Short mmCIF file of C-alpha atoms and ligand atoms in Angstrom, two decimals:
data_model
loop_
_atom_site.label_atom_id
_atom_site.label_comp_id
_atom_site.label_asym_id
_atom_site.label_seq_id
_atom_site.Cartn_x
_atom_site.Cartn_y
_atom_site.Cartn_z
CA MET A 1 107.84 52.13 61.21
CA SER A 2 104.20 53.27 59.65
CA VAL A 3 101.74 55.75 60.63
CA GLU A 4 98.83 53.20 61.86
CA PRO A 5 95.48 55.27 61.89
CA LEU A 6 93.68 54.77 65.40
CA GLU A 7 90.24 55.52 64.25
CA PRO A 8 88.59 55.88 60.86
CA LEU A 9 89.76 59.03 59.31
CA ILE A 10 86.70 61.47 58.63
CA TYR A 11 86.85 59.93 54.96
CA GLU A 12 86.13 56.57 55.88
CA ILE A 13 83.50 57.19 57.85
CA SER A 14 81.67 59.17 54.59
CA LYS A 15 78.54 58.61 53.64
CA PRO A 16 76.85 60.01 50.36
CA GLY A 17 74.26 62.49 51.02
CA ARG A 18 74.73 63.07 54.65
CA THR A 19 75.38 66.27 55.93
CA GLY A 20 76.04 68.58 59.01
CA VAL A 21 73.63 71.35 57.96
CA THR A 22 70.86 72.71 56.32
CA MET A 23 70.87 75.81 54.51
CA PRO A 24 68.03 78.06 54.04
CA ASP A 25 66.50 79.02 50.66
CA PRO A 26 68.19 81.20 48.63
CA ASP A 27 66.53 84.88 49.08
CA VAL A 28 67.97 85.83 45.75
CA PRO A 29 67.97 84.27 41.92
CA THR A 30 69.70 81.71 41.65
CA THR A 31 72.32 81.54 38.57
CA GLU A 32 74.14 78.89 36.88
CA ILE A 33 77.83 78.46 37.71
CA PRO A 34 79.98 78.79 34.71
CA ALA A 35 81.02 75.50 33.53
CA ASN A 36 84.99 76.36 34.00
CA LEU A 37 84.17 77.20 37.36
CA ARG A 38 82.68 73.74 38.38
CA ARG A 39 83.98 70.85 39.12
CA GLU A 40 81.71 67.45 39.49
CA GLU A 41 83.58 65.48 42.66
CA LEU A 42 85.01 67.34 45.37
CA GLY A 43 85.81 64.76 47.23
CA LEU A 44 84.90 66.38 50.23
CA PRO A 45 83.65 63.82 53.24
CA GLU A 46 80.14 63.78 53.73
CA VAL A 47 79.38 63.49 57.31
CA SER A 48 76.98 64.63 60.32
CA GLU A 49 78.12 67.65 62.20
CA MET A 50 78.73 65.77 65.37
CA GLU A 51 80.98 63.29 63.35
CA ALA A 52 82.88 66.32 61.92
CA VAL A 53 83.26 67.46 65.60
CA ARG A 54 84.14 64.48 66.91
CA HIS A 55 86.97 63.96 64.27
CA PHE A 56 88.83 67.21 64.81
CA VAL A 57 88.14 66.76 68.66
CA LYS A 58 90.04 63.52 68.69
CA LEU A 59 92.88 64.65 66.25
CA SER A 60 93.19 67.79 68.43
CA GLN A 61 94.19 65.21 71.22
CA PHE A 62 96.66 63.62 69.66
CA ASN A 63 98.90 66.69 70.36
CA HIS A 64 100.74 67.19 73.56
CA GLY A 65 100.55 70.91 74.33
CA ILE A 66 101.50 72.91 77.47
CA ASP A 67 97.90 72.66 78.37
CA ILE A 68 97.78 69.52 78.54
CA GLY A 69 100.87 68.26 80.45
CA PHE A 70 104.83 69.05 81.27
CA TYR A 71 107.07 70.29 78.21
CA PRO A 72 110.90 70.99 79.27
CA LEU A 73 112.03 71.45 75.77
CA GLY A 74 115.01 73.55 76.49
CA SER A 75 115.81 76.98 74.76
CA CYS A 76 112.23 77.41 73.91
CA THR A 77 110.84 78.66 77.02
CA MET A 78 107.48 76.80 76.91
CA LYS A 79 105.88 78.07 79.76
CA TYR A 80 102.62 78.59 81.10
CA ASN A 81 100.73 81.28 79.19
CA PRO A 82 98.26 82.77 81.29
CA LYS A 83 94.64 82.55 79.85
CA ILE A 84 94.30 86.72 80.97
CA ASN A 85 96.17 87.29 78.03
CA GLU A 86 94.38 85.48 75.54
CA ALA A 87 91.28 87.44 76.88
CA VAL A 88 93.04 90.75 76.66
CA ALA A 89 94.32 89.96 73.07
CA ARG A 90 90.73 89.30 71.77
CA LEU A 91 88.98 92.25 73.17
CA PRO A 92 87.25 94.06 70.36
CA GLY A 93 88.75 97.47 70.44
CA PHE A 94 92.36 95.28 70.33
CA ALA A 95 91.59 92.54 67.74
CA HIS A 96 89.45 94.64 65.51
CA VAL A 97 91.85 97.79 64.91
CA HIS A 98 92.84 98.00 61.28
CA PRO A 99 96.82 98.68 60.57
CA LEU A 100 95.84 101.16 58.22
CA GLN A 101 93.78 103.34 60.57
CA PRO A 102 95.22 107.04 61.28
CA PRO A 103 96.89 107.34 64.56
CA GLU A 104 94.15 109.39 66.03
CA THR A 105 91.54 106.66 65.76
CA VAL A 106 94.02 104.27 67.73
CA GLN A 107 95.35 105.93 70.42
CA GLY A 108 94.76 103.13 72.50
CA SER A 109 96.66 100.63 70.69
CA LEU A 110 99.39 102.87 70.37
CA ALA A 111 99.83 103.56 74.08
CA LEU A 112 99.78 100.52 74.77
CA MET A 113 102.90 99.52 72.84
CA TYR A 114 104.50 102.91 74.00
CA MET A 115 104.21 101.46 77.54
CA LEU A 116 105.59 97.71 76.47
CA GLN A 117 108.45 99.46 74.65
CA GLN A 118 109.43 101.89 78.23
CA TRP A 119 109.07 98.60 80.05
CA LEU A 120 110.97 96.06 77.62
CA MET A 121 113.83 99.30 77.60
CA GLU A 122 113.60 99.08 81.38
CA ILE A 123 113.92 95.44 81.94
CA SER A 124 116.81 95.15 79.40
CA GLY A 125 118.70 98.42 80.94
CA PHE A 126 118.86 99.87 77.38
CA GLN A 127 117.50 103.54 75.69
CA ALA A 128 116.11 102.71 72.51
CA ILE A 129 113.68 99.84 71.13
CA SER A 130 111.45 98.91 68.25
CA LEU A 131 108.58 96.30 68.53
CA GLN A 132 108.67 95.54 64.65
CA PRO A 133 110.67 92.23 64.03
CA ALA A 134 108.24 88.81 63.76
CA ALA A 135 110.67 86.35 66.11
CA GLY A 136 113.93 86.23 67.95
CA ALA A 137 116.04 85.29 64.33
CA GLN A 138 114.15 89.07 62.83
CA GLY A 139 115.11 90.84 65.96
CA GLU A 140 118.94 89.34 65.25
CA PHE A 141 118.76 90.06 61.94
CA ALA A 142 117.71 93.89 62.43
CA GLY A 143 121.15 94.25 65.40
CA ILE A 144 123.46 93.06 62.96
CA LEU A 145 122.30 95.27 60.28
CA MET A 146 122.38 97.93 62.96
CA ILE A 147 125.98 97.25 64.09
CA ARG A 148 126.92 97.28 60.55
CA LYS A 149 125.18 100.29 59.07
CA TYR A 150 126.50 102.04 62.15
CA HIS A 151 129.96 100.86 61.05
CA LEU A 152 129.39 102.25 57.68
CA ASP A 153 128.20 105.45 58.78
CA GLN A 154 131.73 106.28 60.70
CA GLY A 155 133.06 105.55 57.17
CA ASP A 156 134.48 101.98 58.56
CA GLU A 157 133.92 99.84 55.58
CA LYS A 158 136.62 97.20 57.01
CA ARG A 159 134.66 95.97 59.38
CA THR A 160 132.89 92.36 58.11
CA LYS A 161 133.50 89.78 60.55
CA ILE A 162 131.27 88.81 63.58
CA LEU A 163 132.69 86.40 66.47
CA VAL A 164 130.44 83.57 67.22
CA PRO A 165 130.47 81.16 69.94
CA ASP A 166 130.47 77.45 69.00
CA SER A 167 127.31 76.64 71.53
CA ALA A 168 125.49 79.31 69.64
CA HIS A 169 121.95 79.04 68.53
CA GLY A 170 122.12 78.41 64.75
CA THR A 171 119.98 81.36 64.20
CA ASN A 172 123.03 83.55 64.94
CA PRO A 173 125.60 82.68 62.34
CA ALA A 174 122.62 82.13 59.79
CA THR A 175 121.81 85.99 60.85
CA THR A 176 125.09 86.99 60.53
CA THR A 177 125.59 85.30 56.66
CA MET A 178 122.29 86.85 55.75
CA ALA A 179 123.67 90.36 56.97
CA GLY A 180 126.59 89.86 54.55
CA LEU A 181 128.69 89.43 57.14
CA GLU A 182 131.64 86.44 57.63
CA VAL A 183 131.09 83.96 61.34
CA ILE A 184 134.36 83.98 63.38
CA GLU A 185 133.67 80.61 65.42
CA LEU A 186 135.08 80.63 68.87
CA PRO A 187 135.52 77.76 70.76
CA SER A 188 133.99 76.71 74.39
CA ASP A 189 136.46 76.02 77.43
CA ASP A 190 135.67 73.01 79.55
CA LYS A 191 133.53 75.03 81.81
CA GLY A 192 130.92 75.91 78.65
CA ASP A 193 132.37 79.79 78.99
CA VAL A 194 133.89 80.96 75.89
CA ASP A 195 137.49 80.38 75.72
CA LEU A 196 138.86 83.85 76.60
CA ASP A 197 142.25 83.17 75.14
CA ALA A 198 140.78 82.12 71.87
CA LEU A 199 139.06 85.27 71.94
CA LYS A 200 142.06 87.57 72.76
CA LYS A 201 143.84 86.02 69.87
CA ALA A 202 140.60 86.47 67.41
CA CYS A 203 140.49 90.16 68.73
CA GLU A 204 144.54 90.24 67.78
CA THR A 205 144.20 89.12 64.71
CA HIS A 206 141.21 90.43 62.88
CA GLY A 207 141.30 93.74 64.83
CA ASP A 208 139.98 96.14 62.76
CA SER A 209 137.82 93.99 60.69
CA ILE A 210 135.72 92.61 63.73
CA ALA A 211 132.21 94.63 63.30
CA GLY A 212 130.91 92.80 66.68
CA MET A 213 129.94 89.68 68.39
CA MET A 214 126.91 87.84 68.76
CA ILE A 215 126.58 86.07 72.27
CA THR A 216 123.89 84.55 74.52
CA VAL A 217 123.96 85.26 78.08
CA PRO A 218 122.93 82.66 79.84
CA SER A 219 124.31 80.55 77.02
CA THR A 220 122.56 78.16 75.22
CA LEU A 221 124.64 75.11 77.52
CA GLY A 222 122.54 76.72 80.47
CA VAL A 223 125.36 78.58 82.13
CA PHE A 224 126.11 81.82 82.91
CA GLU A 225 129.29 83.39 80.58
CA GLU A 226 131.64 83.90 84.12
CA HIS A 227 133.87 86.34 82.17
CA ILE A 228 131.21 88.45 80.17
CA LEU A 229 132.76 91.98 81.47
CA GLU A 230 136.28 91.00 80.24
CA ILE A 231 134.28 89.61 76.48
CA VAL A 232 132.29 93.07 76.29
CA GLU A 233 135.77 94.66 76.92
CA ALA A 234 138.16 92.84 74.88
CA VAL A 235 135.75 93.24 71.74
CA HIS A 236 134.91 97.21 72.35
CA ASN A 237 138.49 97.72 72.77
CA VAL A 238 139.13 96.52 69.12
CA GLY A 239 136.39 98.93 68.24
CA GLY A 240 133.29 96.20 67.50
CA LEU A 241 129.94 96.21 68.81
CA MET A 242 128.26 93.78 71.38
CA TYR A 243 125.15 92.23 70.39
CA MET A 244 123.16 90.03 72.84
CA ASP A 245 120.79 87.17 71.72
CA GLY A 246 118.41 87.70 74.47
CA ALA A 247 116.31 84.67 74.01
CA ASN A 248 117.16 83.31 77.56
CA MET A 249 116.03 86.76 79.51
CA ASN A 250 113.80 84.00 81.11
CA ALA A 251 116.97 83.55 83.76
CA LEU A 252 118.04 87.15 83.81
CA MET A 253 115.06 89.64 83.68
CA GLY A 254 114.33 91.88 87.02
CA VAL A 255 117.65 90.20 88.09
CA ALA A 256 120.44 91.90 85.71
CA LYS A 257 120.48 94.28 83.08
CA PRO A 258 122.30 93.89 79.22
CA GLY A 259 122.19 97.44 78.76
CA GLU A 260 124.24 97.75 82.19
CA LEU A 261 126.91 95.00 81.50
CA GLY A 262 128.05 96.90 78.24
CA PHE A 263 125.98 95.69 75.53
CA ASP A 264 125.38 97.71 72.70
CA VAL A 265 122.48 95.98 71.34
CA MET A 266 119.66 92.86 71.95
CA HIS A 267 116.90 91.09 70.89
CA TYR A 268 113.70 89.48 73.03
CA ASN A 269 111.49 86.56 72.40
CA LEU A 270 108.23 87.83 73.35
CA HIS A 271 106.80 84.66 72.70
CA LYS A 272 109.35 82.68 75.28
CA THR A 273 110.01 85.30 77.92
CA PHE A 274 106.54 86.83 78.35
CA SER A 275 104.09 83.66 77.64
CA THR A 276 102.91 83.32 74.12
CA PRO A 277 101.90 80.83 72.97
CA HIS A 278 104.59 79.26 70.24
CA GLY A 279 104.08 75.95 69.98
CA GLY A 280 103.90 74.79 66.53
CA GLY A 281 105.85 77.37 65.09
CA GLY A 282 104.35 81.10 65.73
CA PRO A 283 103.34 83.80 65.52
CA GLY A 284 106.20 85.35 67.14
CA SER A 285 107.69 88.51 68.37
CA GLY A 286 111.27 89.97 68.78
CA PRO A 287 111.74 93.45 69.91
CA VAL A 288 115.03 95.06 69.45
CA VAL A 289 116.26 97.21 71.93
CA CYS A 290 119.40 99.35 72.09
CA ASN A 291 121.87 102.03 73.40
CA GLU A 292 121.90 105.69 72.00
CA LYS A 293 124.82 104.90 69.91
CA LEU A 294 122.40 102.57 68.35
CA ALA A 295 118.93 104.06 68.56
CA PRO A 296 119.39 105.88 65.24
CA PHE A 297 119.87 102.61 63.10
CA LEU A 298 116.48 100.86 64.66
CA PRO A 299 114.03 99.05 62.00
CA GLY A 300 110.97 101.41 61.97
CA PRO A 301 108.85 103.10 62.52
CA VAL A 302 108.52 103.04 66.19
CA VAL A 303 105.79 104.68 68.44
CA ALA A 304 106.76 108.01 69.58
CA VAL A 305 104.75 110.54 71.67
CA VAL A 306 104.23 113.56 69.59
CA GLU A 307 102.31 115.63 71.78
CA GLU A 308 102.95 115.94 75.18
CA ALA A 309 100.49 116.02 77.60
CA ASP A 310 99.58 119.20 79.69
CA ASP A 311 97.48 121.00 81.94
CA ASP A 312 94.77 121.25 78.98
CA VAL A 313 95.17 117.70 77.51
CA GLU A 314 95.62 114.85 79.89
CA ALA A 315 96.98 112.10 77.68
CA PRO A 316 99.78 112.85 74.98
CA LEU A 317 99.31 112.17 71.66
CA TYR A 318 100.95 109.10 69.99
CA GLY A 319 102.06 108.51 66.46
CA TRP A 320 105.23 106.95 64.43
CA ALA A 321 108.51 108.27 64.03
CA MET A 322 110.99 106.39 61.48
CA PRO A 323 114.72 106.32 63.37
CA GLU A 324 116.97 109.28 61.61
CA LYS A 325 119.47 106.46 59.98
CA SER A 326 117.05 103.50 60.16
CA ILE A 327 118.07 100.41 58.37
CA GLY A 328 114.08 100.52 57.22
CA ARG A 329 111.15 98.23 57.69
CA LEU A 330 111.65 94.78 58.41
CA LYS A 331 108.11 93.92 58.86
CA ALA A 332 104.56 94.42 56.95
CA PHE A 333 102.73 97.48 59.54
CA GLN A 334 103.31 96.89 63.08
CA GLY A 335 104.69 93.89 63.84
CA ASN A 336 102.59 91.09 65.53
CA PHE A 337 100.34 93.29 67.52
CA GLY A 338 98.71 90.88 69.22
CA MET A 339 101.86 89.66 70.88
CA HIS A 340 102.51 93.02 72.02
CA VAL A 341 99.24 93.07 73.69
CA ARG A 342 99.48 89.44 75.40
CA ALA A 343 103.09 90.58 76.52
CA TYR A 344 101.60 94.09 77.80
CA SER A 345 99.48 91.76 79.76
CA TYR A 346 101.64 89.59 81.30
CA ILE A 347 104.41 92.15 82.57
CA ALA A 348 101.40 94.42 83.47
CA MET A 349 99.98 91.21 85.76
CA TYR A 350 103.80 90.73 87.28
CA GLY A 351 104.92 94.47 87.48
CA THR A 352 108.29 93.85 89.47
CA GLY A 353 107.22 90.46 90.10
CA VAL A 354 108.90 89.41 86.80
CA ALA A 355 112.21 89.06 88.80
CA ASP A 356 110.05 85.95 90.67
CA VAL A 357 109.61 84.39 87.59
CA THR A 358 113.45 84.56 86.90
CA ASN A 359 114.11 83.10 90.31
CA TYR A 360 111.82 80.31 90.29
CA ALA A 361 113.18 79.42 86.69
CA VAL A 362 116.39 78.96 88.10
CA LEU A 363 115.52 77.37 91.01
CA ASN A 364 113.39 74.64 89.21
CA ALA A 365 116.44 74.05 86.58
CA ASN A 366 119.16 73.91 89.20
CA TYR A 367 116.79 71.09 91.36
CA ILE A 368 116.27 68.84 88.65
CA ARG A 369 119.51 68.98 87.66
CA ALA A 370 120.73 68.46 91.22
CA ARG A 371 118.70 65.41 91.51
CA LEU A 372 120.03 63.85 88.00
CA LYS A 373 123.08 64.53 87.78
CA GLU A 374 124.65 61.42 89.75
CA THR A 375 122.28 59.24 87.22
CA TYR A 376 122.75 61.24 84.01
CA HIS A 377 126.13 62.59 82.92
CA GLU A 378 126.72 66.51 83.22
CA PRO A 379 129.10 67.71 80.87
CA TYR A 380 129.39 71.45 83.02
CA ASP A 381 128.84 70.57 86.37
CA ARG A 382 127.97 73.83 87.74
CA ALA A 383 124.97 76.04 88.64
CA CYS A 384 122.59 76.92 85.34
CA GLY A 385 120.06 79.43 84.58
CA HIS A 386 116.82 78.24 83.85
CA GLU A 387 118.20 75.51 81.77
CA PHE A 388 120.64 72.78 81.98
CA VAL A 389 122.07 69.93 79.70
CA LEU A 390 122.94 66.49 80.08
CA GLU A 391 124.50 63.71 77.92
CA GLY A 392 121.62 60.85 76.94
CA HIS A 393 123.63 57.96 76.93
CA TRP A 394 125.95 55.54 79.06
CA PRO A 395 128.66 54.10 76.64
CA GLN A 396 129.66 51.84 79.09
CA LYS A 397 126.46 50.80 81.13
CA ALA A 398 124.18 50.99 78.21
CA PRO A 399 126.00 50.68 75.03
CA GLY A 400 123.17 51.54 72.32
CA ILE A 401 120.97 53.67 73.97
CA HIS A 402 120.62 57.26 72.66
CA ALA A 403 119.21 60.71 73.67
CA LEU A 404 116.45 59.85 70.96
CA ASP A 405 115.36 56.50 73.08
CA ILE A 406 115.23 58.40 76.45
CA SER A 407 113.07 61.45 74.85
CA LYS A 408 110.54 59.13 72.87
CA ARG A 409 110.05 56.79 76.20
CA LEU A 410 109.31 60.03 78.09
CA MET A 411 106.56 60.49 75.89
CA ASP A 412 105.32 57.29 77.62
CA TYR A 413 105.34 58.93 80.70
CA GLY A 414 102.96 61.63 79.31
CA PHE A 415 106.11 64.40 79.12
CA HIS A 416 107.31 66.15 76.12
CA PRO A 417 110.67 65.54 75.59
CA PRO A 418 113.74 67.77 76.31
CA THR A 419 115.48 69.72 72.91
CA ASN A 420 117.79 66.98 71.86
CA TYR A 421 121.04 66.80 69.77
CA PHE A 422 121.26 70.86 70.64
CA PRO A 423 123.29 72.36 71.63
CA LEU A 424 126.06 70.49 69.02
CA ILE A 425 128.74 70.76 70.68
CA VAL A 426 127.54 68.33 73.64
CA PRO A 427 127.20 64.46 72.81
CA GLU A 428 123.57 62.79 72.80
CA ALA A 429 122.67 66.29 74.36
CA LEU A 430 119.18 66.48 76.02
CA LEU A 431 118.75 70.46 76.88
CA ILE A 432 116.21 70.70 80.17
CA GLU A 433 114.23 73.69 81.03
CA PRO A 434 110.91 73.25 83.06
CA THR A 435 110.26 76.78 82.98
CA GLU A 436 108.91 78.82 86.55
CA THR A 437 105.36 77.76 86.23
CA GLU A 438 105.69 73.77 87.31
CA SER A 439 104.96 72.85 90.58
CA LYS A 440 107.88 70.94 92.73
CA GLU A 441 105.07 67.57 92.06
CA MET A 442 105.15 68.04 88.81
CA LEU A 443 109.35 68.56 88.84
CA ASP A 444 109.32 65.30 90.96
CA GLN A 445 107.20 63.38 88.38
CA PHE A 446 109.46 64.14 85.60
CA ILE A 447 112.64 63.30 87.58
CA ASP A 448 111.37 60.12 88.49
CA ALA A 449 110.28 59.38 84.79
CA MET A 450 113.96 60.08 83.89
CA LEU A 451 115.58 58.07 87.05
CA LYS A 452 113.01 55.14 85.96
CA ILE A 453 114.19 55.07 82.02
CA ALA A 454 117.83 55.37 83.20
CA GLU A 455 117.21 51.60 84.70
CA GLU A 456 115.50 50.76 81.47
CA ALA A 457 117.94 51.59 79.69
CA GLU A 458 120.30 48.79 81.11
CA LYS A 459 117.72 46.18 82.04
CA THR A 460 115.29 46.41 78.75
CA PRO A 461 117.00 48.71 76.56
CA ASP A 462 115.13 47.07 73.20
CA MET A 463 111.75 48.91 75.26
CA LEU A 464 113.41 52.10 74.62
CA HIS A 465 114.49 51.66 71.50
CA GLU A 466 110.71 51.11 70.26
CA ALA A 467 109.65 53.69 72.90
CA PRO A 468 107.06 55.47 72.37
CA HIS A 469 104.37 52.62 72.91
CA ASN A 470 101.52 54.40 74.03
CA THR A 471 101.37 57.47 72.15
CA PRO A 472 98.33 57.49 69.12
CA VAL A 473 101.64 57.69 66.70
CA ARG A 474 104.22 55.27 67.44
CA ARG A 475 107.85 56.31 66.86
CA VAL A 476 108.05 57.94 62.70
CA ASP A 477 111.06 57.71 60.59
CA GLU A 478 111.93 61.47 60.78
CA VAL A 479 113.74 61.53 57.90
CA ARG A 480 111.51 60.32 55.51
CA ALA A 481 108.57 62.31 57.14
CA ALA A 482 110.18 65.69 56.42
CA LYS A 483 111.21 64.34 52.64
CA GLU A 484 108.04 62.54 52.01
CA LEU A 485 105.68 65.11 53.74
CA VAL A 486 101.62 64.57 53.59
CA LEU A 487 99.76 67.27 54.70
CA CYS A 488 96.16 66.60 54.26
CA CYS A 489 94.30 64.07 55.62
CA GLN A 490 93.88 61.03 53.34
CA PRO A 491 91.48 58.09 52.77
CA LEU A 492 93.00 54.91 54.37
CA HIS A 493 94.09 53.00 51.52
CA LEU A 494 96.01 56.08 50.26
CA THR A 495 97.96 55.98 53.94
CA GLU A 496 98.48 52.24 53.74
CA ASP A 497 100.07 52.84 50.24
CA VAL A 498 103.05 55.67 51.54
CA SER A 499 103.50 52.87 54.25
CA SER A 500 103.35 49.99 51.67
CA SER A 501 106.49 47.67 52.12
CA GLU A 502 108.05 48.98 48.68
CA ALA A 503 108.26 52.43 50.35
CA ASN A 504 109.39 51.33 53.42
CA ASP A 505 112.08 49.00 52.94
CA ALA A 506 115.33 50.20 51.61
CA PRO A 507 115.69 53.97 51.55
CA ALA A 508 114.83 55.09 54.81
CA LYS A 509 118.47 53.81 56.03
CA GLU A 510 120.29 55.38 53.27
CA THR A 511 118.53 58.96 53.76
CA VAL A 512 119.32 58.74 57.31
CA THR A 513 123.14 58.01 56.83
CA SER A 514 123.16 60.86 53.61
C1 LIG B 601 114.92 80.54 70.20
C2 LIG B 601 116.26 81.09 70.06
C3 LIG B 601 116.38 82.07 68.95
C4 LIG B 601 115.32 82.28 67.68
O1 LIG B 601 114.58 82.47 68.17
P1 LIG B 601 113.29 82.65 67.02
O2 LIG B 601 112.09 83.52 67.92
O3 LIG B 601 112.64 81.09 67.41
O4 LIG B 601 113.26 83.05 65.98
C5 LIG B 601 117.78 82.68 68.63
N1 LIG B 601 118.77 82.46 69.88
C6 LIG B 601 118.41 81.40 70.91
C7 LIG B 601 119.31 81.33 71.88
C8 LIG B 601 116.82 80.80 71.21
O5 LIG B 601 116.82 79.87 72.27
#
């Protein structure tokens, strides 16, 4: 189906000679621009200031965002981002520092990073940290490179394999492969936990070629791994190290510490757990935390106290230190410093109240789960962490309805859809994560919409197939949208060309199945 422009776009309202600004007369001599740098036609729309403002404000309203409505996108932790974080990140003292300034001139920023390092170590129960990685995936990459380098440093060159459960986020196997190691996939059991027998068997078979294991707690199925202590022990017993994917720390912080569960290294997703805006792909921050054993291998440099405070100087002097056997630098300059400021602000506002964040996130998820599980099939019927998975289909009652139809229909009710088709091991998966920042009234509205959609699925399935009906853009052909990406605003006649019958007919189905 094509995208129908709702309003004339800025090119259509363009009138030759119309402008939004009047330029002052130049106060320097005018010169000719060399002919080879000059273009006769720029093709820019000519509009008044008001027309330009309305154009962009309208475009901004086409999108759903957390500031507009509920956004239960599982795995992504789309919680409300307190505006105080933004105010703090924009303080000129933080916003205007230059990454090449000498440390003596940016002591405030270094102190902030140092405190954030301390807090993140405290919350995770680890002894060392680097704030450098720019995303969760890069934090994973850092952690796995550290594990690899640790073994090599021990003179142990045989360890080339990483155990990864089949419920893992796709970044886990991707990280392993990018680090030059090999993935051994472990199946899940019927409760959604790692299959312990399969794990023990893998440990026996691969023994001294196991570099470690990556595991997400609670897992991407939303459940807390019941045998986590046994798993940690089994892998340690064969000489492997334990990596925890900390993307789900929103279900643990203030309540349990991965360092105390026996893990060796973990990453955080500051943009998820510590509330920095990340819809639309960034920026992110994925600090990596670890125990003493792996500390020398951290990416660097990291912020360190270079001179302690004493009776004469009241504040310590902060500077940069490279961990002794570092895997090296992973990111230009100091990582995404703006994210560090936001995370600092968030943790400073909550203090020990971060445990409430976890408790409410878990409560909210379990509330929705309990009210939907009679209507939607729940593959793992047990208490969840901060998110849970449902199956978005009723093969008997409403054949032909898929998770995608449910998600698209939710948009008509004003909600961002949950994550679809992930985790991969659940058919027609809908991964729902309400987060702690929603009220009971909002959760009830979402539940009502989900129950209504289940009724519609039986009574008016075609209406679901054609959803969404109320959004500026109706259902799009996602395969073609990705393959024939149109990134810039185009005049109407061009938009029509793209969706002309010739382009629209045959290929769509073909590409979906290929
Ligand atoms: C989000 C997520 C990641 C990847 O984090 P990015 O910051 O998007 O790179 C890894 N693992 C899990 C479980 C996640 O939810």
